[in-house]
Coordinates of C-alpha atoms and ligand atoms in Angstrom, one line a residue:
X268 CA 18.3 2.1 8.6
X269 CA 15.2 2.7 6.3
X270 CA 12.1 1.4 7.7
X271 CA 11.3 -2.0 5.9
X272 CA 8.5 -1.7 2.6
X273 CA 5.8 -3.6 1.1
X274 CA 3.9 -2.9 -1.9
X275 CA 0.9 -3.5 -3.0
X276 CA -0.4 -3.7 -6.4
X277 CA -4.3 -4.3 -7.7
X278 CA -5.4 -4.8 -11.1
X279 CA -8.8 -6.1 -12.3
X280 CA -9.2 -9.5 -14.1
X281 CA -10.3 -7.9 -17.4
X282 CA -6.6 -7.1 -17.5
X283 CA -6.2 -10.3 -19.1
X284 CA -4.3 -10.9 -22.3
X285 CA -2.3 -13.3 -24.1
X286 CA 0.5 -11.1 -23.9
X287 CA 0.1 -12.2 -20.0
X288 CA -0.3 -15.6 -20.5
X289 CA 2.5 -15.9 -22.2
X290 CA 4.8 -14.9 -19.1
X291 CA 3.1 -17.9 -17.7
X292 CA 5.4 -21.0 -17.4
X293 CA 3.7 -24.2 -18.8
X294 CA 2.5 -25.4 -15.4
X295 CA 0.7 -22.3 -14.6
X296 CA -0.6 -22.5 -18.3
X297 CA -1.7 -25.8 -18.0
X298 CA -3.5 -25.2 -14.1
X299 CA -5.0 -22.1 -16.3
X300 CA -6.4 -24.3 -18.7
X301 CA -8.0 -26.4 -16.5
X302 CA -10.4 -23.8 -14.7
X303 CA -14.0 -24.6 -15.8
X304 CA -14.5 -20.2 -15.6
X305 CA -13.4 -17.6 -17.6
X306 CA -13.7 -15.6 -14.9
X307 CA -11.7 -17.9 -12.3
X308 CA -9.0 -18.5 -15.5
X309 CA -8.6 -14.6 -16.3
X310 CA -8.2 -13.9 -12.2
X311 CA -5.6 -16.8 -12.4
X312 CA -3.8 -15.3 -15.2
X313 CA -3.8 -11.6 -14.1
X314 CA -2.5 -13.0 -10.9
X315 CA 0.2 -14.8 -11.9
X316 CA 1.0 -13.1 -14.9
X317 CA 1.7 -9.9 -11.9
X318 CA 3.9 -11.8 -9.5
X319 CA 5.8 -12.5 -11.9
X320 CA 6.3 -9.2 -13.7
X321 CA 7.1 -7.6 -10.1
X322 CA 9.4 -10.7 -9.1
X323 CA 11.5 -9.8 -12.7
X324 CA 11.0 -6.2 -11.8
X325 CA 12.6 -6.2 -8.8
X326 CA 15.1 -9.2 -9.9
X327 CA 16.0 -7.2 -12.9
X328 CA 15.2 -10.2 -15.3
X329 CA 12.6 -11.4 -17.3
X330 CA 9.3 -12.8 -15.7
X331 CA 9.7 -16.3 -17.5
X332 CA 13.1 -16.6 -15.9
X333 CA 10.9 -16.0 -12.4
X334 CA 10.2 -19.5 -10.7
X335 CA 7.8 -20.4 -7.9
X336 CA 8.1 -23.0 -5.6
X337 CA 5.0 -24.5 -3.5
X338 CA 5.2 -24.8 -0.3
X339 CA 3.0 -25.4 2.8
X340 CA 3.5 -24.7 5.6
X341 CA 0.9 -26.7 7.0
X342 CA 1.7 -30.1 5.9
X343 CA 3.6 -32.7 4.3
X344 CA 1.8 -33.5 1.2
X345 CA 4.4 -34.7 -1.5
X346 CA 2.7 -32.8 -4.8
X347 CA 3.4 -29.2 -4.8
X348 CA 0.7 -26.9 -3.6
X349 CA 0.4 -24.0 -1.1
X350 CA 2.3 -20.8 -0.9
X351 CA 4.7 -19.6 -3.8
X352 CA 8.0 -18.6 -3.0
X353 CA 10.1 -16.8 -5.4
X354 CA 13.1 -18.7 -7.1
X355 CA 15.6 -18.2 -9.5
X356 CA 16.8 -14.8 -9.7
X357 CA 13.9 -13.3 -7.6
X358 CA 14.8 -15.4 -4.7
X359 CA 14.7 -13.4 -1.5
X360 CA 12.1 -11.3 -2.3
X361 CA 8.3 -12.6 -1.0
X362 CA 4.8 -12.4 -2.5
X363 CA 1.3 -13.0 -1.9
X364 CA -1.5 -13.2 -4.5
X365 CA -5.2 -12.8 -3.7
X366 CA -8.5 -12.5 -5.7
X367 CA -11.4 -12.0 -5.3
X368 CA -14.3 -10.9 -7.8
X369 CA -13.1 -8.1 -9.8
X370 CA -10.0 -7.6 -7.5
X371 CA -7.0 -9.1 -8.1
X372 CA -3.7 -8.0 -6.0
X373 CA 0.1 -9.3 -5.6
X374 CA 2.4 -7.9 -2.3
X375 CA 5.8 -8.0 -2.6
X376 CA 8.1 -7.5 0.0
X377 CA 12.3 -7.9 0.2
X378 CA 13.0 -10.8 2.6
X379 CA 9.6 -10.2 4.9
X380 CA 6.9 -12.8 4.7
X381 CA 3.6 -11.4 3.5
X382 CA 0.2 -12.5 3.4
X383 CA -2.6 -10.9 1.4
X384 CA -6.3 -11.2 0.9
X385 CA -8.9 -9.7 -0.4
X386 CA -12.8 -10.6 -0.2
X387 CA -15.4 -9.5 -1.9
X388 CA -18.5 -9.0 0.2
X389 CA -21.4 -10.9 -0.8
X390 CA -25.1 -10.5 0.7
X391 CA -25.3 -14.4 2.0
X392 CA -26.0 -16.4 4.4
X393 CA -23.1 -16.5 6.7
X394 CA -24.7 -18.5 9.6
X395 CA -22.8 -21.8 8.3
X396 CA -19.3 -19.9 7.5
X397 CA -19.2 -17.7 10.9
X398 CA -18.6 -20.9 13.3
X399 CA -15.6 -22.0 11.1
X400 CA -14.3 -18.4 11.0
X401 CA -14.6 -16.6 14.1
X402 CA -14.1 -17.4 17.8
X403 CA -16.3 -17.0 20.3
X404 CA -15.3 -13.8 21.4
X405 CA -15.4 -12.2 17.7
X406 CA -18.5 -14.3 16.9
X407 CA -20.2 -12.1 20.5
X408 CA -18.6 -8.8 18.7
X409 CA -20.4 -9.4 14.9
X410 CA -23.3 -10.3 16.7
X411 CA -23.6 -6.6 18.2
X412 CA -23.4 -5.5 15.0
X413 CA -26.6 -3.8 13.5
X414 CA -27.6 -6.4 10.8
X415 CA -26.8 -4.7 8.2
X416 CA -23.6 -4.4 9.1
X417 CA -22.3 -7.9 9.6
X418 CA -21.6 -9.2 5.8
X419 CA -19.0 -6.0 5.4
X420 CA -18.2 -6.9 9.6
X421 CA -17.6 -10.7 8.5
X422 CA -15.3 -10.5 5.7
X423 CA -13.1 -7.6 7.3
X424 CA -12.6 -10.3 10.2
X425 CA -12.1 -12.8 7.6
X426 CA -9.7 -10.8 5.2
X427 CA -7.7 -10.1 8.6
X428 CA -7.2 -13.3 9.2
X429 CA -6.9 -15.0 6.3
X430 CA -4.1 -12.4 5.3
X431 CA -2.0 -13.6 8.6
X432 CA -2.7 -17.6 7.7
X433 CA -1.2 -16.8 4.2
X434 CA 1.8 -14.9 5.6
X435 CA 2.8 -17.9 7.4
X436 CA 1.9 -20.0 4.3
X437 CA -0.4 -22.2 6.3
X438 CA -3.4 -21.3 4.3
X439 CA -6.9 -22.0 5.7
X440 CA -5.3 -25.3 7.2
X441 CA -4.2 -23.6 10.2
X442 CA -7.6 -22.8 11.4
X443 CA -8.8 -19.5 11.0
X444 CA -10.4 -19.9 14.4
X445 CA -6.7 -20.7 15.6
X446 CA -6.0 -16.9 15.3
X447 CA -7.8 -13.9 17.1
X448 CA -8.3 -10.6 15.9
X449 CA -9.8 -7.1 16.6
X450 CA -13.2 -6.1 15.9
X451 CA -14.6 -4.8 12.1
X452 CA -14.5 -0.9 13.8
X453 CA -11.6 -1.2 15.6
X454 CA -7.6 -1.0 14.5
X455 CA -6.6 -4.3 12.7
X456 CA -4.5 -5.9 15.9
X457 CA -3.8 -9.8 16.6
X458 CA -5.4 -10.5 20.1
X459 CA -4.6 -14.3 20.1
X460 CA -2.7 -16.5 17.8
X461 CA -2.3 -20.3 19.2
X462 CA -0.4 -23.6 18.1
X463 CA 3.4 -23.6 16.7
X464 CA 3.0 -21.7 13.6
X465 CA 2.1 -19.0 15.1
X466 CA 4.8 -16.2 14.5
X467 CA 6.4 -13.8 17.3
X468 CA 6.1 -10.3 15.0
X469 CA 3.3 -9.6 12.9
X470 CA 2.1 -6.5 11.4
X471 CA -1.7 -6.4 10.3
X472 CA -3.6 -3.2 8.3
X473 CA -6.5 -3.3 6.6
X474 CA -6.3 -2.0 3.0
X475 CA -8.9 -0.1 1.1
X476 CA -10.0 -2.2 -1.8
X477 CA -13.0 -0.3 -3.1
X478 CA -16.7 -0.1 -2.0
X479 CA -18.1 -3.7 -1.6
X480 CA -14.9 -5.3 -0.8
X481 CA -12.2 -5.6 2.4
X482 CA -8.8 -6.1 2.2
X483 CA -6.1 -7.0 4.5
X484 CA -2.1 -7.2 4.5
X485 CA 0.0 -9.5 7.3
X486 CA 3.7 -8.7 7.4
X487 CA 6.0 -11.1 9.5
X488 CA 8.4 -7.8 10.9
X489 CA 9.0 -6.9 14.3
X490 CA 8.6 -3.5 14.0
X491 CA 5.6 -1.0 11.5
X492 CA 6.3 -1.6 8.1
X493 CA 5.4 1.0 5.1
X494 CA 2.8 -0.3 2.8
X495 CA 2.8 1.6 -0.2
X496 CA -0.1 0.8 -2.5
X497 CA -0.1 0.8 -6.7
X498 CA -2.5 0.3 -9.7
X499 CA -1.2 -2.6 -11.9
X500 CA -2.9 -1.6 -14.9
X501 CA -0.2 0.5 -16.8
X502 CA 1.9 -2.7 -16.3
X503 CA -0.4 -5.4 -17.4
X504 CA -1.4 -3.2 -20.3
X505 CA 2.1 -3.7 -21.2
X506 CA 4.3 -6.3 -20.4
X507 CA 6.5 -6.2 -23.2
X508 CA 8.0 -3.4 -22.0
X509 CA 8.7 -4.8 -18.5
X510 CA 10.9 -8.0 -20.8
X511 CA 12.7 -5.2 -22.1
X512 CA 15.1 -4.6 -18.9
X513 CA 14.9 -5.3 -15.2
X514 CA 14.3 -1.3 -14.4
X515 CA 12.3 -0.5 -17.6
X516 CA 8.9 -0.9 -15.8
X517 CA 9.6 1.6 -13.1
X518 CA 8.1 4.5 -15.2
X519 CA 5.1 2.7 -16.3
X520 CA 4.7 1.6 -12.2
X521 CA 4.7 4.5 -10.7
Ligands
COA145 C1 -5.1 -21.0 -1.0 C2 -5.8 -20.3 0.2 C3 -4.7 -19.9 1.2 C4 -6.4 -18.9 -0.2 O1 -7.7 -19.0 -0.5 P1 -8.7 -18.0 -1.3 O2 -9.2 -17.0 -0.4 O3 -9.6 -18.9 -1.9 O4 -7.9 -17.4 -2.4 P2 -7.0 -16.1 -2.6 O5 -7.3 -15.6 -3.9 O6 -7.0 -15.1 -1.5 O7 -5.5 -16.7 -2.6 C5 -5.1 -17.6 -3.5 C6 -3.6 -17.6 -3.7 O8 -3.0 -17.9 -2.4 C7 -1.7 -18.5 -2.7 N1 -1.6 -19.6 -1.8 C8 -1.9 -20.9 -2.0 N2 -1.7 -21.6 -0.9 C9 -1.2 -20.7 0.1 C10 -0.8 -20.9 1.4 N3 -0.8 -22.1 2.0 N4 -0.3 -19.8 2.0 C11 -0.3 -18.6 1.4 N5 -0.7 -18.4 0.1 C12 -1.1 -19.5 -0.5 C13 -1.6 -18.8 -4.2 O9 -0.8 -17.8 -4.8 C14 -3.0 -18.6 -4.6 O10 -3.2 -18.0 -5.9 P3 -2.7 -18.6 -7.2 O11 -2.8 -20.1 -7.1 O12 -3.6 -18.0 -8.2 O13 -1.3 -18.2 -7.3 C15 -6.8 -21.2 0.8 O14 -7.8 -21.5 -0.1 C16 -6.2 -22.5 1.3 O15 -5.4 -22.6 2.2 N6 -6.5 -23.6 0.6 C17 -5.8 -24.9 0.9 C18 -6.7 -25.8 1.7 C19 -6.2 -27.2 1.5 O16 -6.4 -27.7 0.5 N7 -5.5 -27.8 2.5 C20 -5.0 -29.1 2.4 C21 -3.6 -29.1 2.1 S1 -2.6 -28.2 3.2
ZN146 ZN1 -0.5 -28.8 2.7

């Protein structure tokens, strides 16, 4: 048996178009409209617009037919909100969305959970974020840091586990002090992982996202999983082509 895949596709939020928005179904237009931004809106967009051109990719049908349904998996909330699961046609198949400055990135995987996040590193003050992020033993570990490595130290702990919490779909509910992971310089690896949620298999790597940024990936598989890693542009740049047919984007993907 062929070892199981994810991909991972990145695109920049200057990708977007109305062509895009147009593969947006009138909920996701309408949450669009509604972000105060142009830059939050046009990360939305590009986001969305992605998932669902590599949901209809992979489902061999358009994106519009390509449903998402909300749900958390931290709680019982009645309106929809949390993780989008695939539906329709593209049911089966998983994806995550992240952004994060000029990064935007989908994973899809067949049947695996996934969870991924991107963060952009920003020169702040991290005193008040580090006590609802890290535990104590990863708070002692950035803290040997030379200074001027902790911002880049922080949000490579942060990515990492933020990536795992959206895997299981229990977003920054579930604590991200409730799960434990390896140091910035050392392999990405879950140490500790406490309460129910927490899942038996889990496969963590840290993904290059480009200078000033860090990037993780959290598969739910019990065994290494290959991440294989895409630029979206050539397929935001033209979307009509991926309506044409379920396989005519694999040229312009590749
Ligand atoms: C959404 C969340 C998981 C990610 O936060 P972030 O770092 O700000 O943003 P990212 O760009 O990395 O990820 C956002 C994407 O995660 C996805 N997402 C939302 N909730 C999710 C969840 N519970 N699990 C996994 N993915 C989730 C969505 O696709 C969203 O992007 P989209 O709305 O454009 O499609 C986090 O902000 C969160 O958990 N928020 C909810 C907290 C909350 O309100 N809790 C109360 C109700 S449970
Ligand atoms: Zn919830």
């Amino acid at each position: 048996m062929s070892a199981a895949r994810c991909d991972v596709w990145w695109a920049a939020p200057a990708l977007a178009s109305p062509a895009l928005l147009d593969l947006l179904d009138e909920a996701e237009r309408a949450r669009h409209a509604r972000f105060r931004l142009p830059a939050d809106r046009d990360r939305y967009a590009v986001g969305r617009a992605l998932a669902r051109l590599l949901c209809a990719r992979a489902a061999g049908c358009h994106p519009r037919e390509v449903s998402f349904l909300l749900r958390c998996g931290h709680c019982d909330r009645p309106e929809p909100h949390g993780k989008p699961h695939p539906a329709g046609p593209a049911e089966g198949w998983e994806v995550s969305v992240t952004h994060s400055g000029e990064r935007v990135g989908v994973a899809l995987s067949r049947g695996l959970p996934v969870g991924l996040d991107v963060e952009r590193v920003a020169d702040r003050d991290l005193d008040g974020l580090v006590s609802y992020t890290l535990t104590d033993r990863e708070r002692a570990a950035l803290d040997a840091l030379a200074p001027a490595e902790r911002p880049a130290g922080f949000f490579t702990y942060w990515a990492r586990k933020e990536a795992l919490l959206k895997a299981t779909g229990q977003g920054l509910a579930g604590g991200l002090t409730s799960v434990e992971v390896s140091g910035p310089h050392a392999d990405p690896a879950v140490l500790e992982w406490r309460g129910p949620a927490a899942p038996d298999r889990v496969q963590l790597v840290d993904l290059d996202a480009g200078d000033g940024y860090r990037a993780a990936l959290a598969v739910l598989a019990p065994s290494p999983v290959t991440v294989a890693v895409h630029d979206a542009a050539p397929l935001l740049g033209a979307p009509q082509r991926a309506c044409v047919s379920g396989t005519g984007l694999s040229e312009a993907a590749r």
